[in-house]
Coordinates of C-alpha atoms in Angstrom, one line a residue:
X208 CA -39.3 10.3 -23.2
X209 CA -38.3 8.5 -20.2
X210 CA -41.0 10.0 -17.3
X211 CA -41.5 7.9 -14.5
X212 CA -44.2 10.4 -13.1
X213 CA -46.1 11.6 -16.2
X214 CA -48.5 14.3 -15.4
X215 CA -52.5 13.6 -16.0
X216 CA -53.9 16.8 -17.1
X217 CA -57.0 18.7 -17.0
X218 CA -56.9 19.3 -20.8
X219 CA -59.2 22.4 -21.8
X220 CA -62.4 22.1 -23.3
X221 CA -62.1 24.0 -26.7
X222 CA -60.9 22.2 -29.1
X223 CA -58.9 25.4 -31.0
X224 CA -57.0 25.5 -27.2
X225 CA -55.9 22.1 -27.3
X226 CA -52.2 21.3 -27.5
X227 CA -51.1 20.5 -31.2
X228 CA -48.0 18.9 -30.4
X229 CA -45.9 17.6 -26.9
X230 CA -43.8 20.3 -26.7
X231 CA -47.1 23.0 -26.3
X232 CA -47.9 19.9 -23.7
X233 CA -45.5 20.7 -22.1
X234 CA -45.8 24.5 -21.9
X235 CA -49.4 24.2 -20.8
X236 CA -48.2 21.6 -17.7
X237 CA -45.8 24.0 -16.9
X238 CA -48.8 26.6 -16.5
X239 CA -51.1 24.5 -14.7
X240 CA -48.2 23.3 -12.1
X241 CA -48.0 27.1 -11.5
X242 CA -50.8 27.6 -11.0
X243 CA -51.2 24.4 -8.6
X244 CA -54.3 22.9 -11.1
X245 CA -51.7 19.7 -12.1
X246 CA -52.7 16.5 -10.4
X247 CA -49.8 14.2 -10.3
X248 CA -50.6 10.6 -11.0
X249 CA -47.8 7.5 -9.6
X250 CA -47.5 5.5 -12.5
X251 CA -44.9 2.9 -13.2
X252 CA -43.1 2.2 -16.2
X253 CA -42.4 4.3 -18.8
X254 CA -44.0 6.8 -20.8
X255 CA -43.5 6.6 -24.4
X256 CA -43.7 9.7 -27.4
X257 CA -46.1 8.0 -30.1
X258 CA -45.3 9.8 -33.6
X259 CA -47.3 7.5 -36.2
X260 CA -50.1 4.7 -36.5
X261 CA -47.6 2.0 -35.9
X262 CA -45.9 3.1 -33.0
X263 CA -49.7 3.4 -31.4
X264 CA -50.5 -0.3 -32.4
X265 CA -47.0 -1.0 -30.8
X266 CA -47.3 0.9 -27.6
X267 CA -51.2 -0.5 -26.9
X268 CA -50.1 -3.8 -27.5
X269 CA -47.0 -3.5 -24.6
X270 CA -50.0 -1.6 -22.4
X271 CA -52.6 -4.1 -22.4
X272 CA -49.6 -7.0 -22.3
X273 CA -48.5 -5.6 -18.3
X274 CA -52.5 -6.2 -17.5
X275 CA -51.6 -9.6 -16.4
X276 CA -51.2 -9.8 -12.5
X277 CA -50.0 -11.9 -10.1
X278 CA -52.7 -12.3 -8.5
X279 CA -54.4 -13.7 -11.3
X280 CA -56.3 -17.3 -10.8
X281 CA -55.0 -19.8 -13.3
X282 CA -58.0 -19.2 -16.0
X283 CA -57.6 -15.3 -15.5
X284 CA -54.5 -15.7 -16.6
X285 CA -54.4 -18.4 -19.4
X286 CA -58.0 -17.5 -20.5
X287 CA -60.2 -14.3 -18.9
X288 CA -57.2 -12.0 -19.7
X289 CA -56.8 -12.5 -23.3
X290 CA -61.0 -12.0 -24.0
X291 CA -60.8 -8.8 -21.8
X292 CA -57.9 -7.3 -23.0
X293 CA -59.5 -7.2 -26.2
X294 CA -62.5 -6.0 -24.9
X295 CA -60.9 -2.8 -22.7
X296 CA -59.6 -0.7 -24.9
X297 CA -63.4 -0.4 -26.8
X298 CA -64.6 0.4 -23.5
X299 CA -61.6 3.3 -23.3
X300 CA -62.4 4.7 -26.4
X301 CA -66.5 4.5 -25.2
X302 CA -65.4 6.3 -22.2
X303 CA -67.5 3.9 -20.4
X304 CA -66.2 4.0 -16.6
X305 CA -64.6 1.3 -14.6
X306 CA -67.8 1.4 -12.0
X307 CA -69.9 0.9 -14.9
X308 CA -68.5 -2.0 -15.9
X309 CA -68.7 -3.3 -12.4
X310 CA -72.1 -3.1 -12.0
X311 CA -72.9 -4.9 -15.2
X312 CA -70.8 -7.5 -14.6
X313 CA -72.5 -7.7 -11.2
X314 CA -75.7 -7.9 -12.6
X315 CA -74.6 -10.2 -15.8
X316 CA -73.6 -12.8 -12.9
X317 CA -77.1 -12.4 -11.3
X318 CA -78.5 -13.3 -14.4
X319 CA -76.4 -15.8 -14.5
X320 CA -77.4 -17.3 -11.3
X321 CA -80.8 -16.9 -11.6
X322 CA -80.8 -19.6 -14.7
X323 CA -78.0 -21.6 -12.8
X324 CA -81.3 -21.8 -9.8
X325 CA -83.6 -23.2 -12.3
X326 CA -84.2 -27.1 -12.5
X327 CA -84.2 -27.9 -16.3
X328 CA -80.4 -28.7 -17.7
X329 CA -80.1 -26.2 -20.3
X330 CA -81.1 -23.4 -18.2
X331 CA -78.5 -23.9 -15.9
X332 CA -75.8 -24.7 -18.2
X333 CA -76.5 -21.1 -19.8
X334 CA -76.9 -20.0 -16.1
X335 CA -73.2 -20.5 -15.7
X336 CA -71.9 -19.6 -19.0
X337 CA -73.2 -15.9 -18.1
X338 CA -71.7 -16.3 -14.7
X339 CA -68.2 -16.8 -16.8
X340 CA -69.0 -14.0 -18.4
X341 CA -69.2 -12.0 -16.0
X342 CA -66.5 -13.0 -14.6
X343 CA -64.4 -12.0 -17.7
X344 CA -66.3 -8.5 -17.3
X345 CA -65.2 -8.4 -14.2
X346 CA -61.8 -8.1 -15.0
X347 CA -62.3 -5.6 -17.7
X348 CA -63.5 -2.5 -15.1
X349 CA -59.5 -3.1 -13.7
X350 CA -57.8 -3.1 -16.9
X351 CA -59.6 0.2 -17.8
X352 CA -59.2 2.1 -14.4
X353 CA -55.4 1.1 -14.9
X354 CA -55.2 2.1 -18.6
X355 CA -57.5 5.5 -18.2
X356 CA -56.0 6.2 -14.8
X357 CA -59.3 5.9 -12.6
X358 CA -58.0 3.0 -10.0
X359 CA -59.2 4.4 -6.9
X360 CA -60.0 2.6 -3.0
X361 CA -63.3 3.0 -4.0
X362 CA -63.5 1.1 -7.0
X363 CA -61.6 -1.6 -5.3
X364 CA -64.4 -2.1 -2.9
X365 CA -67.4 -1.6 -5.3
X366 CA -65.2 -4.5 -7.5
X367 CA -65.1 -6.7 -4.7
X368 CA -68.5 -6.4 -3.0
X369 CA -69.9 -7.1 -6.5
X370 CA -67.8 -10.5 -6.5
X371 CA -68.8 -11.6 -3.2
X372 CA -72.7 -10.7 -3.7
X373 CA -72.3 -12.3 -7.2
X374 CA -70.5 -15.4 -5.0
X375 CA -73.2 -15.4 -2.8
X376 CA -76.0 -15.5 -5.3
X377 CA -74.0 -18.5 -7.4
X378 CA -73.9 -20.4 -4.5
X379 CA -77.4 -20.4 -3.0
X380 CA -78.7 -21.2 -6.9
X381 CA -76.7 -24.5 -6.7
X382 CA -78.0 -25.4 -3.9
X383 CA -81.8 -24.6 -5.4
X384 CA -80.8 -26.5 -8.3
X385 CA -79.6 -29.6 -6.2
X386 CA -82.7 -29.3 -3.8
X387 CA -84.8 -29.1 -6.6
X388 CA -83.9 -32.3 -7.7
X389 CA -82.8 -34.1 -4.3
X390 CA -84.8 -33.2 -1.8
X391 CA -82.3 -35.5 1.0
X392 CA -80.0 -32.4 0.1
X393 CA -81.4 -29.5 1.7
X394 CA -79.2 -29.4 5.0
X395 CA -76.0 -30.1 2.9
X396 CA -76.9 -27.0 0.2
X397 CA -77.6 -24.8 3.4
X398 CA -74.2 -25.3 4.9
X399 CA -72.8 -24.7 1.5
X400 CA -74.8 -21.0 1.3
X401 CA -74.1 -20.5 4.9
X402 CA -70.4 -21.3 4.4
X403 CA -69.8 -18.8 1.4
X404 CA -71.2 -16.4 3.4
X405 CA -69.2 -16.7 6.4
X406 CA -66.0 -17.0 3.6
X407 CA -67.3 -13.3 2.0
X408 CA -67.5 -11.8 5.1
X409 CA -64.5 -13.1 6.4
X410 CA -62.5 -11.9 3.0
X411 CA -63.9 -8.6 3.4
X412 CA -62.9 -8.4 7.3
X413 CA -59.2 -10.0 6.0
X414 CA -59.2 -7.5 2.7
X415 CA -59.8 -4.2 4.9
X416 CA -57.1 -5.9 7.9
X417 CA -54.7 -5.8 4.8
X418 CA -55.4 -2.5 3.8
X419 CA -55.0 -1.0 7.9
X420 CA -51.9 -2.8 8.3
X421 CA -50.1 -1.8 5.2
X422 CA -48.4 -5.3 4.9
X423 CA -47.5 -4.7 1.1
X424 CA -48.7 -6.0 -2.4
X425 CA -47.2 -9.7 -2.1
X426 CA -49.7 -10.4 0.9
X427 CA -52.6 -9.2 -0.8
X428 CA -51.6 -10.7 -4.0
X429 CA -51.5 -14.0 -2.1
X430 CA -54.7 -13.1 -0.7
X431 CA -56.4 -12.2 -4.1
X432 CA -55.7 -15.2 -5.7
X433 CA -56.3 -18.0 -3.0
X434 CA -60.3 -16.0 -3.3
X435 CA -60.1 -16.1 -7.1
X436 CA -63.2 -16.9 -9.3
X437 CA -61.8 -19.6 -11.4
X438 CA -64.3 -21.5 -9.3
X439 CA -66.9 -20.4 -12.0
X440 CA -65.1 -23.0 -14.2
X441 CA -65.9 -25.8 -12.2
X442 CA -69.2 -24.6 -12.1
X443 CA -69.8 -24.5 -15.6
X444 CA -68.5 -28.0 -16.0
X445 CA -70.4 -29.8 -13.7
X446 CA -73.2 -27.7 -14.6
X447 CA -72.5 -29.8 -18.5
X448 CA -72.1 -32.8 -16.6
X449 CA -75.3 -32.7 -14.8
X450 CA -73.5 -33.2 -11.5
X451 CA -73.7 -29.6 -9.6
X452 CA -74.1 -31.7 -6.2
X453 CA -70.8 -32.0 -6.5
X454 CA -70.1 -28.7 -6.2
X455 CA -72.4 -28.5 -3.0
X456 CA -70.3 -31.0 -1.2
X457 CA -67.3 -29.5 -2.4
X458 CA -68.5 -26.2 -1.2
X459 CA -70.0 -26.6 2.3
X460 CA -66.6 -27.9 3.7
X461 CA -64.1 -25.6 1.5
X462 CA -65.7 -22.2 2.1
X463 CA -65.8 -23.2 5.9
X464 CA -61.9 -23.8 5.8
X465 CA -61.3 -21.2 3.6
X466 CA -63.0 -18.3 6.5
X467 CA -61.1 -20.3 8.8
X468 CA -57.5 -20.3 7.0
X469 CA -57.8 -16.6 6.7
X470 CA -58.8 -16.2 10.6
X471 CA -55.3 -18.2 11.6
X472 CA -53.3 -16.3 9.3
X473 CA -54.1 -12.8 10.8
X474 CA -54.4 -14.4 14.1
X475 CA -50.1 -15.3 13.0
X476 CA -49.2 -12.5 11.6
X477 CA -50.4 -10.2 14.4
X478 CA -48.6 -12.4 16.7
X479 CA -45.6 -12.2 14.6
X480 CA -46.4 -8.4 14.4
X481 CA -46.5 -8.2 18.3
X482 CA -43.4 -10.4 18.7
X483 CA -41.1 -8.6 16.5
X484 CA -41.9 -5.1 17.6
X485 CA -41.3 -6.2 21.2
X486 CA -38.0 -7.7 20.3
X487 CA -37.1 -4.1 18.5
X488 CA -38.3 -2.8 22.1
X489 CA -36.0 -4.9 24.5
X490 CA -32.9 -4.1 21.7
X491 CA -33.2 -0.6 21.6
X492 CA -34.3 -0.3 17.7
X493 CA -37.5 1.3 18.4

């Protein structure tokens, strides 16, 4: 029971050929390695035999528990996780696919931003409650390529271009809100847009860096949750409040230094990079 590499197979598609049991599982992986049709999948942890209804209630409940990340943002963590998790496993069972979920949540948090633009109160509050939303969405399409074993480079990309477009779009409509109702705050909202632009395209440049230069999980888990969303929280409340300018001054310095942090850090760690490898150089290591 203890695998450490389980095997994801191609299972036929009549039912009467179906294995009844783990042990004709078995005997039909056997087959299919043979015959080189087995895929392999990495997987870490521990596979576990299921014999009753209990033991499945048990064994979902310790799958969706390792969902959790570390590079989850405080409210992912204390919050968005425990709504999604419930949500996942009815999009398993659906067989609804991770980029599916993706692109609804993209478009949920258009919606959202949409409504967030507009000038009257209540509009904009429900603006950002369907920005939340979709941010809770967002983390389902993860949770179900992990748990159906679909997590692939491409669906890392697809999840994080719809963040940074939904970003983008959340952005410019507080700054149309503000304008809206302060005119005398037009060049202030601009830098605000202009500065989580410069931010998305500079996470993207810094996100694909990480990927080239293979510098491990801990830098991008550092990475992933300095860019969290839990700014959609903030958002929401002073959306409540009546006070999204706030936001808008917040925003058109902090996306600014956020593009910039990330420039100096690869700027350091190549230099690092560079330094070390000539010191391997000069000692003979290399």
């Amino acid at each position: 029971d203890d695998v450490r590499t389980p095997a994801a197979l191609a299972l036929p598609r009549a039912p009467e050929r179906v294995p009844g049991d783990a042990d004709a599982l078995g005997e039909l992986a056997q087959r299919l390695d043979r015959e080189g049709r087995l895929q392999r999948v990495e997987v870490r942890g521990v596979c576990r035999r299921v014999r009753d209804g209990r033991q499945a209630r048990r064994a979902t409940r310790d799958l969706l528990a390792q969902m959790w990340r570390p590079t989850d943002g405080f409210f992912a963590r204390h919050f968005d996780r425990y709504l999604s998790t419930a949500m996942s496993p009815w999009f398993v069972r659906w067989g609804v696919r991770p980029n599916t979920i993706t692109l609804v949540a993209t478009a949920v948090g258009l919606l959202g931003a949409v409504l967030l633009a507009q000038v009257r109160a209540a509009a904009s509050v429900a603006g950002a409650l369907l920005v939340v939303a979709s941010t809770i969405l967002d983390g389902c399409d993860g949770e179900v390529a992990r748990i159906s074993l679909r997590a692939s480079p491409n669906g890392r990309r697809l999840d994080l271009l719809g963040d940074n477009v939904v970003n983008v779009a959340v952005f410019a409509a507080v700054g149309f809100h503000v304008v809206a109702s302060a005119p005398a705050m037009v060049w202030v909202s601009t830098a605000a847009v202009l500065g989580i632009v410069v931010a998305a395209a500079t996470g993207l440049w810094f996100s694909t860096w990480l990927d080239r230069a293979g510098l491990g999980e801990r830098a991008r888990a550092w990475y992933e949750r300095a860019s969290s969303r839990d700014f959609v929280y903030l958002v929401f409340a002073l959306a409540v409040c009546d006070r999204l300018q706030w936001f808008v001054w917040m925003s058109a310095f902090g996306s600014f230094a956020f593009a910039a942090g990330l420039v100096v850090l690869r700027v350091g760690i190549d230099r690092h990079r560079r330094r070390s490898r000539a010191y391997k150089t000069v000692r003979g290591d290399v």
